[in-house]
């Protein structure tokens, strides 16, 4: 009985840990968000700035919300794996195993067995991106609408791409810029630099455009409702009836479907660029040559 109570208590604590960061974000926004009139499409709010020798480090709404998403995702992972056993007996373990199997299958299918260890990283990208976009459902600023956040992810992926391209040494990496013909050297260099830029702007642009469109449509429906239905008696003429339903449908598309789709696209691009830049054949040749050298010695 005591074990069941302790197990239930831990479950409740983990659920609270999942919900608490979101509630904290909502309270923080209510306390700090300045009042606006009409349509307001602004960037992330700057809470304060940390002075540094080379300039200040602003702590923004997108940074704080990113941390809140990480804490909620961490609590969700702990909840799904709480009480895990060799043989699945609970629904949460079935869900956890299903997620692991799907992500591992996705990585093995798109990257190959050599990159099977990438599954946790890809799962983290999917979760962080998707849940960051879904914050808009709670009225919070989605970190994926901030270019600085998404650019940070893209730079991290670019470092991984460069690392795996250098697996056979910097000389092979440098020669790859002159393939298939040396005349393509400038284009290949530009393409290399453009990789993180395109990844960042694609993700950021799609999420931000959805937010802007939703705000503009909601504001337009409010004005149209006031224009067409202002003849209604009393307070009924002030109710924006046309805003009921349509913004919610747009939110389902832009916040849920489009947000999750962009997370999937970012993860797919990560797998494609990392696996595509890895010189597998050359790496295997060097690996076999090294093994033969060791055996001879």
Tab-separated table of C-alpha atoms in Angstrom:
chain	number	residue	atom	x	y	z
A	1	UNK	CA	0.000	0.000	0.000
A	2	UNK	CA	2.836	2.388	0.871
A	3	UNK	CA	4.519	1.644	-2.480
A	4	UNK	CA	1.299	2.448	-4.339
A	5	UNK	CA	0.935	5.714	-2.429
A	6	UNK	CA	4.532	6.698	-3.113
A	7	UNK	CA	4.107	5.786	-6.784
A	8	UNK	CA	0.916	7.878	-7.002
A	9	UNK	CA	2.590	10.772	-5.162
A	10	UNK	CA	5.481	10.784	-7.637
A	11	UNK	CA	3.014	10.680	-10.538
A	12	UNK	CA	1.157	13.696	-9.165
A	13	UNK	CA	4.444	15.538	-8.623
A	14	UNK	CA	5.522	14.886	-12.224
A	15	UNK	CA	2.155	16.041	-13.575
A	16	UNK	CA	2.483	19.240	-11.532
A	17	UNK	CA	6.020	19.677	-12.908
A	18	UNK	CA	4.596	19.406	-16.445
A	19	UNK	CA	1.888	21.989	-15.863
A	20	UNK	CA	3.720	24.402	-13.534
A	21	UNK	CA	6.128	25.880	-16.142
A	22	UNK	CA	3.223	26.722	-18.465
A	23	UNK	CA	1.262	28.334	-15.627
A	24	UNK	CA	4.362	30.270	-14.606
A	25	UNK	CA	4.737	31.517	-18.188
A	26	UNK	CA	1.099	32.651	-18.297
A	27	UNK	CA	1.396	34.502	-14.973
A	28	UNK	CA	4.678	36.085	-16.049
A	29	UNK	CA	3.118	37.320	-19.277
A	30	UNK	CA	0.097	38.775	-17.489
A	31	UNK	CA	2.367	40.638	-15.054
A	32	UNK	CA	4.876	41.932	-17.607
A	33	UNK	CA	2.999	42.308	-20.917
A	34	UNK	CA	2.318	45.990	-21.614
A	35	UNK	CA	-1.226	46.988	-22.574
A	36	UNK	CA	-1.824	47.425	-26.303
A	37	UNK	CA	-4.620	48.850	-28.409
A	38	UNK	CA	-5.660	47.333	-31.719
A	39	UNK	CA	-3.397	44.999	-33.674
A	40	UNK	CA	-0.003	44.367	-32.084
A	41	UNK	CA	2.489	42.012	-33.706
A	42	UNK	CA	5.758	42.439	-31.836
A	43	UNK	CA	8.850	40.398	-31.120
A	44	UNK	CA	9.795	38.749	-27.866
A	45	UNK	CA	9.616	40.967	-24.793
A	46	UNK	CA	12.983	41.787	-23.211
A	47	UNK	CA	12.732	41.231	-19.440
A	48	UNK	CA	16.174	42.557	-18.476
A	49	UNK	CA	19.720	42.817	-19.798
A	50	UNK	CA	22.845	41.351	-18.199
A	51	UNK	CA	25.781	43.757	-18.642
A	52	UNK	CA	28.860	42.196	-20.279
A	53	UNK	CA	32.240	43.644	-21.338
A	54	UNK	CA	31.379	43.463	-25.049
A	55	UNK	CA	27.716	44.457	-24.681
A	56	UNK	CA	24.601	43.466	-22.826
A	57	UNK	CA	22.997	40.006	-22.883
A	58	UNK	CA	19.213	40.468	-23.154
A	59	UNK	CA	17.030	37.898	-21.399
A	60	UNK	CA	13.950	37.686	-23.569
A	61	UNK	CA	10.531	36.113	-23.499
A	62	UNK	CA	11.591	33.501	-26.070
A	63	UNK	CA	14.555	32.385	-23.930
A	64	UNK	CA	12.416	32.042	-20.818
A	65	UNK	CA	9.684	30.192	-22.706
A	66	UNK	CA	12.274	27.839	-24.214
A	67	UNK	CA	13.432	26.963	-20.707
A	68	UNK	CA	9.830	26.393	-19.634
A	69	UNK	CA	9.299	24.026	-22.584
A	70	UNK	CA	12.463	22.096	-21.684
A	71	UNK	CA	11.278	21.690	-18.078
A	72	UNK	CA	7.825	20.525	-19.190
A	73	UNK	CA	9.269	18.045	-21.712
A	74	UNK	CA	11.675	16.734	-19.051
A	75	UNK	CA	8.777	16.170	-16.645
A	76	UNK	CA	6.793	14.468	-19.423
A	77	UNK	CA	9.695	12.090	-20.141
A	78	UNK	CA	10.061	11.286	-16.435
A	79	UNK	CA	6.313	10.643	-16.210
A	80	UNK	CA	6.279	8.310	-19.228
A	81	UNK	CA	9.240	6.310	-17.895
A	82	UNK	CA	8.157	6.247	-14.254
A	83	UNK	CA	7.671	2.658	-13.141
A	84	UNK	CA	8.994	1.284	-16.418
A	85	UNK	CA	9.441	-2.503	-16.515
A	86	UNK	CA	10.921	-5.077	-18.848
A	87	UNK	CA	7.434	-5.994	-20.081
A	88	UNK	CA	5.053	-3.103	-20.693
A	89	UNK	CA	2.083	-3.211	-18.323
A	90	UNK	CA	0.849	0.375	-18.404
A	91	UNK	CA	-0.413	2.663	-21.157
A	92	UNK	CA	2.292	5.220	-20.497
A	93	UNK	CA	5.009	2.614	-21.064
A	94	UNK	CA	3.316	1.567	-24.298
A	95	UNK	CA	3.320	5.237	-25.377
A	96	UNK	CA	6.989	5.645	-24.393
A	97	UNK	CA	8.000	2.495	-26.275
A	98	UNK	CA	5.968	3.563	-29.314
A	99	UNK	CA	7.749	6.940	-29.400
A	100	UNK	CA	11.176	5.296	-29.097
A	101	UNK	CA	10.385	2.729	-31.809
A	102	UNK	CA	9.049	5.352	-34.239
A	103	UNK	CA	11.992	7.726	-33.762
A	104	UNK	CA	14.547	4.913	-34.040
A	105	UNK	CA	12.812	3.661	-37.183
A	106	UNK	CA	12.812	7.175	-38.641
A	107	UNK	CA	16.531	7.611	-37.928
A	108	UNK	CA	17.511	4.171	-39.262
A	109	UNK	CA	15.451	4.676	-42.401
A	110	UNK	CA	16.812	8.142	-43.229
A	111	UNK	CA	20.330	8.013	-41.796
A	112	UNK	CA	21.339	4.363	-41.705
A	113	UNK	CA	22.419	2.064	-38.901
A	114	UNK	CA	25.648	3.992	-38.346
A	115	UNK	CA	23.598	6.922	-36.979
A	116	UNK	CA	21.242	4.864	-34.788
A	117	UNK	CA	22.568	6.720	-31.756
A	118	UNK	CA	21.054	9.919	-33.153
A	119	UNK	CA	17.538	8.871	-32.120
A	120	UNK	CA	17.558	10.761	-28.757
A	121	UNK	CA	18.853	13.920	-30.449
A	122	UNK	CA	16.192	13.790	-33.174
A	123	UNK	CA	13.491	13.096	-30.572
A	124	UNK	CA	14.694	16.137	-28.604
A	125	UNK	CA	14.518	18.337	-31.725
A	126	UNK	CA	11.000	17.138	-32.506
A	127	UNK	CA	9.754	17.646	-28.939
A	128	UNK	CA	11.405	21.019	-28.375
A	129	UNK	CA	10.262	22.460	-31.712
A	130	UNK	CA	6.711	21.095	-31.587
A	131	UNK	CA	6.007	22.050	-27.967
A	132	UNK	CA	7.582	25.491	-28.490
A	133	UNK	CA	5.156	26.171	-31.349
A	134	UNK	CA	2.216	24.828	-29.305
A	135	UNK	CA	2.828	27.458	-26.595
A	136	UNK	CA	0.765	29.875	-28.684
A	137	UNK	CA	-2.324	27.823	-27.757
A	138	UNK	CA	-1.849	29.123	-24.194
A	139	UNK	CA	-1.390	32.714	-25.336
A	140	UNK	CA	2.388	32.570	-24.810
A	141	UNK	CA	5.045	33.749	-27.242
A	142	UNK	CA	6.321	30.689	-29.163
A	143	UNK	CA	10.151	30.532	-29.156
A	144	UNK	CA	10.028	29.254	-32.741
A	145	UNK	CA	8.799	32.741	-33.738
A	146	UNK	CA	12.177	34.129	-32.651
A	147	UNK	CA	14.915	33.863	-35.287
A	148	UNK	CA	17.604	33.861	-32.585
A	149	UNK	CA	16.279	30.640	-31.063
A	150	UNK	CA	15.839	28.767	-34.335
A	151	UNK	CA	19.201	30.048	-35.630
A	152	UNK	CA	20.834	28.589	-32.514
A	153	UNK	CA	19.369	25.180	-33.365
A	154	UNK	CA	20.519	25.528	-36.975
A	155	UNK	CA	24.073	26.417	-35.915
A	156	UNK	CA	24.172	23.363	-33.644
A	157	UNK	CA	23.067	21.166	-36.554
A	158	UNK	CA	25.664	22.849	-38.801
A	159	UNK	CA	28.405	21.972	-36.300
A	160	UNK	CA	27.273	18.333	-36.411
A	161	UNK	CA	27.219	18.379	-40.221
A	162	UNK	CA	30.758	19.770	-40.354
A	163	UNK	CA	31.961	17.273	-37.737
A	164	UNK	CA	30.741	14.276	-39.716
A	165	UNK	CA	32.029	15.706	-42.990
A	166	UNK	CA	35.469	15.854	-41.353
A	167	UNK	CA	35.347	12.217	-40.215
A	168	UNK	CA	37.870	11.317	-42.932
A	169	UNK	CA	40.052	14.328	-42.247
A	170	UNK	CA	40.101	17.976	-43.287
A	171	UNK	CA	41.778	17.218	-46.621
A	172	UNK	CA	38.881	15.044	-47.826
A	173	UNK	CA	36.471	17.689	-46.544
A	174	UNK	CA	38.270	20.446	-48.447
A	175	UNK	CA	38.333	18.348	-51.635
A	176	UNK	CA	34.557	17.854	-51.442
A	177	UNK	CA	34.053	21.535	-52.310
A	178	UNK	CA	35.615	20.942	-55.725
A	179	UNK	CA	33.315	18.049	-56.626
A	180	UNK	CA	32.096	17.057	-59.133
A	181	UNK	CA	34.148	19.713	-60.984
A	182	UNK	CA	36.470	22.454	-59.609
A	183	UNK	CA	34.389	25.154	-61.312
A	184	UNK	CA	31.651	24.541	-58.722
A	185	UNK	CA	33.944	25.529	-55.810
A	186	UNK	CA	32.332	28.979	-55.197
A	187	UNK	CA	28.805	27.547	-55.457
A	188	UNK	CA	29.627	24.688	-53.074
A	189	UNK	CA	31.079	27.122	-50.517
A	190	UNK	CA	27.973	29.320	-50.723
A	191	UNK	CA	25.771	26.228	-50.412
A	192	UNK	CA	27.673	25.157	-47.297
A	193	UNK	CA	27.210	28.526	-45.607
A	194	UNK	CA	23.572	28.735	-46.709
A	195	UNK	CA	22.612	25.460	-45.009
A	196	UNK	CA	22.057	26.806	-41.451
A	197	UNK	CA	20.617	30.061	-42.815
A	198	UNK	CA	17.983	28.275	-44.901
A	199	UNK	CA	17.085	25.906	-42.053
A	200	UNK	CA	16.625	28.784	-39.613
A	201	UNK	CA	14.622	31.063	-41.911
A	202	UNK	CA	12.395	28.230	-43.181
A	203	UNK	CA	11.330	27.213	-39.673
A	204	UNK	CA	11.103	30.749	-38.286
A	205	UNK	CA	9.262	32.158	-41.312
A	206	UNK	CA	6.568	29.492	-41.411
A	207	UNK	CA	5.769	29.728	-37.699
A	208	UNK	CA	5.827	33.544	-37.572
A	209	UNK	CA	3.709	33.915	-40.708
A	210	UNK	CA	1.031	31.693	-39.192
A	211	UNK	CA	0.945	33.854	-36.068
A	212	UNK	CA	0.691	37.075	-38.079
A	213	UNK	CA	-2.070	35.706	-40.325
A	214	UNK	CA	-4.095	34.528	-37.321
A	215	UNK	CA	-3.845	37.963	-35.658
A	216	UNK	CA	-4.782	39.828	-38.835
A	217	UNK	CA	-7.765	37.569	-39.560
A	218	UNK	CA	-9.023	37.868	-35.967
A	219	UNK	CA	-8.711	41.662	-36.086
A	220	UNK	CA	-10.416	41.800	-39.483
A	221	UNK	CA	-13.328	39.656	-38.289
A	222	UNK	CA	-13.741	41.899	-35.261
A	223	UNK	CA	-14.018	44.986	-37.477
A	224	UNK	CA	-16.363	43.223	-39.914
A	225	UNK	CA	-18.580	42.066	-37.062
A	226	UNK	CA	-18.778	45.607	-35.721
A	227	UNK	CA	-19.644	46.905	-39.207
A	228	UNK	CA	-22.358	44.351	-40.019
A	229	UNK	CA	-23.885	43.687	-36.611
A	230	UNK	CA	-23.662	47.065	-34.892
A	231	UNK	CA	-27.434	47.455	-35.380
A	232	UNK	CA	-28.125	44.821	-32.716
A	233	UNK	CA	-29.639	46.317	-29.539
A	234	UNK	CA	-27.549	46.973	-26.427
A	235	UNK	CA	-24.380	45.080	-25.682
A	236	UNK	CA	-25.157	42.536	-28.434
A	237	UNK	CA	-23.888	45.005	-31.029
A	238	UNK	CA	-20.485	45.062	-29.275
A	239	UNK	CA	-19.968	41.278	-29.311
A	240	UNK	CA	-17.673	40.179	-32.199
A	241	UNK	CA	-19.832	37.240	-33.294
A	242	UNK	CA	-17.797	36.685	-36.480
A	243	UNK	CA	-14.721	35.974	-34.373
A	244	UNK	CA	-16.343	32.859	-32.963
A	245	UNK	CA	-15.094	29.695	-34.649
A	246	UNK	CA	-12.962	30.903	-37.572
A	247	UNK	CA	-9.883	32.008	-35.507
A	248	UNK	CA	-10.075	28.709	-33.632
A	249	UNK	CA	-9.955	26.751	-36.893
A	250	UNK	CA	-6.980	28.820	-38.063
A	251	UNK	CA	-5.293	28.199	-34.718
A	252	UNK	CA	-5.705	24.445	-35.153
A	253	UNK	CA	-3.960	24.683	-38.522
A	254	UNK	CA	-1.216	27.239	-37.837
A	255	UNK	CA	-0.467	26.377	-34.199
A	256	UNK	CA	-1.020	22.613	-34.135
A	257	UNK	CA	-0.677	21.173	-37.640
A	258	UNK	CA	1.804	23.664	-39.093
A	259	UNK	CA	3.873	23.807	-35.876
A	260	UNK	CA	4.223	20.029	-35.703
A	261	UNK	CA	4.871	19.857	-39.452
A	262	UNK	CA	7.723	22.374	-39.202
A	263	UNK	CA	9.226	20.387	-36.322
A	264	UNK	CA	9.145	17.265	-38.485
A	265	UNK	CA	10.672	19.112	-41.461
A	266	UNK	CA	13.491	20.531	-39.312
A	267	UNK	CA	14.249	17.051	-37.957
A	268	UNK	CA	14.183	15.550	-41.459
A	269	UNK	CA	16.559	18.221	-42.770
A	270	UNK	CA	18.877	17.556	-39.838
A	271	UNK	CA	18.989	13.848	-40.633
A	272	UNK	CA	19.390	14.454	-44.354
A	273	UNK	CA	22.238	16.970	-44.041
A	274	UNK	CA	24.169	15.030	-41.381
A	275	UNK	CA	23.874	11.645	-43.090
A	276	UNK	CA	24.308	13.118	-46.581
A	277	UNK	CA	27.520	14.919	-45.629
A	278	UNK	CA	29.121	11.849	-44.076
A	279	UNK	CA	31.612	10.192	-46.499
A	280	UNK	CA	30.566	6.641	-45.633
A	281	UNK	CA	32.520	4.794	-48.318
A	282	UNK	CA	35.771	6.625	-47.642
A	283	UNK	CA	35.295	6.182	-43.898
A	284	UNK	CA	34.816	2.416	-44.263
A	285	UNK	CA	37.916	2.163	-46.484
A	286	UNK	CA	40.002	3.985	-43.901
A	287	UNK	CA	38.543	1.883	-41.112
A	288	UNK	CA	39.434	-1.400	-42.895
A	289	UNK	CA	42.923	-0.104	-43.737
A	290	UNK	CA	43.486	0.839	-40.106
A	291	UNK	CA	42.332	-2.615	-38.925
A	292	UNK	CA	44.721	-4.329	-41.349
A	293	UNK	CA	47.590	-2.140	-40.148
A	294	UNK	CA	46.854	-3.040	-36.524
A	295	UNK	CA	46.765	-6.767	-37.330
A	296	UNK	CA	50.088	-6.591	-39.162
A	297	UNK	CA	51.723	-4.808	-36.255
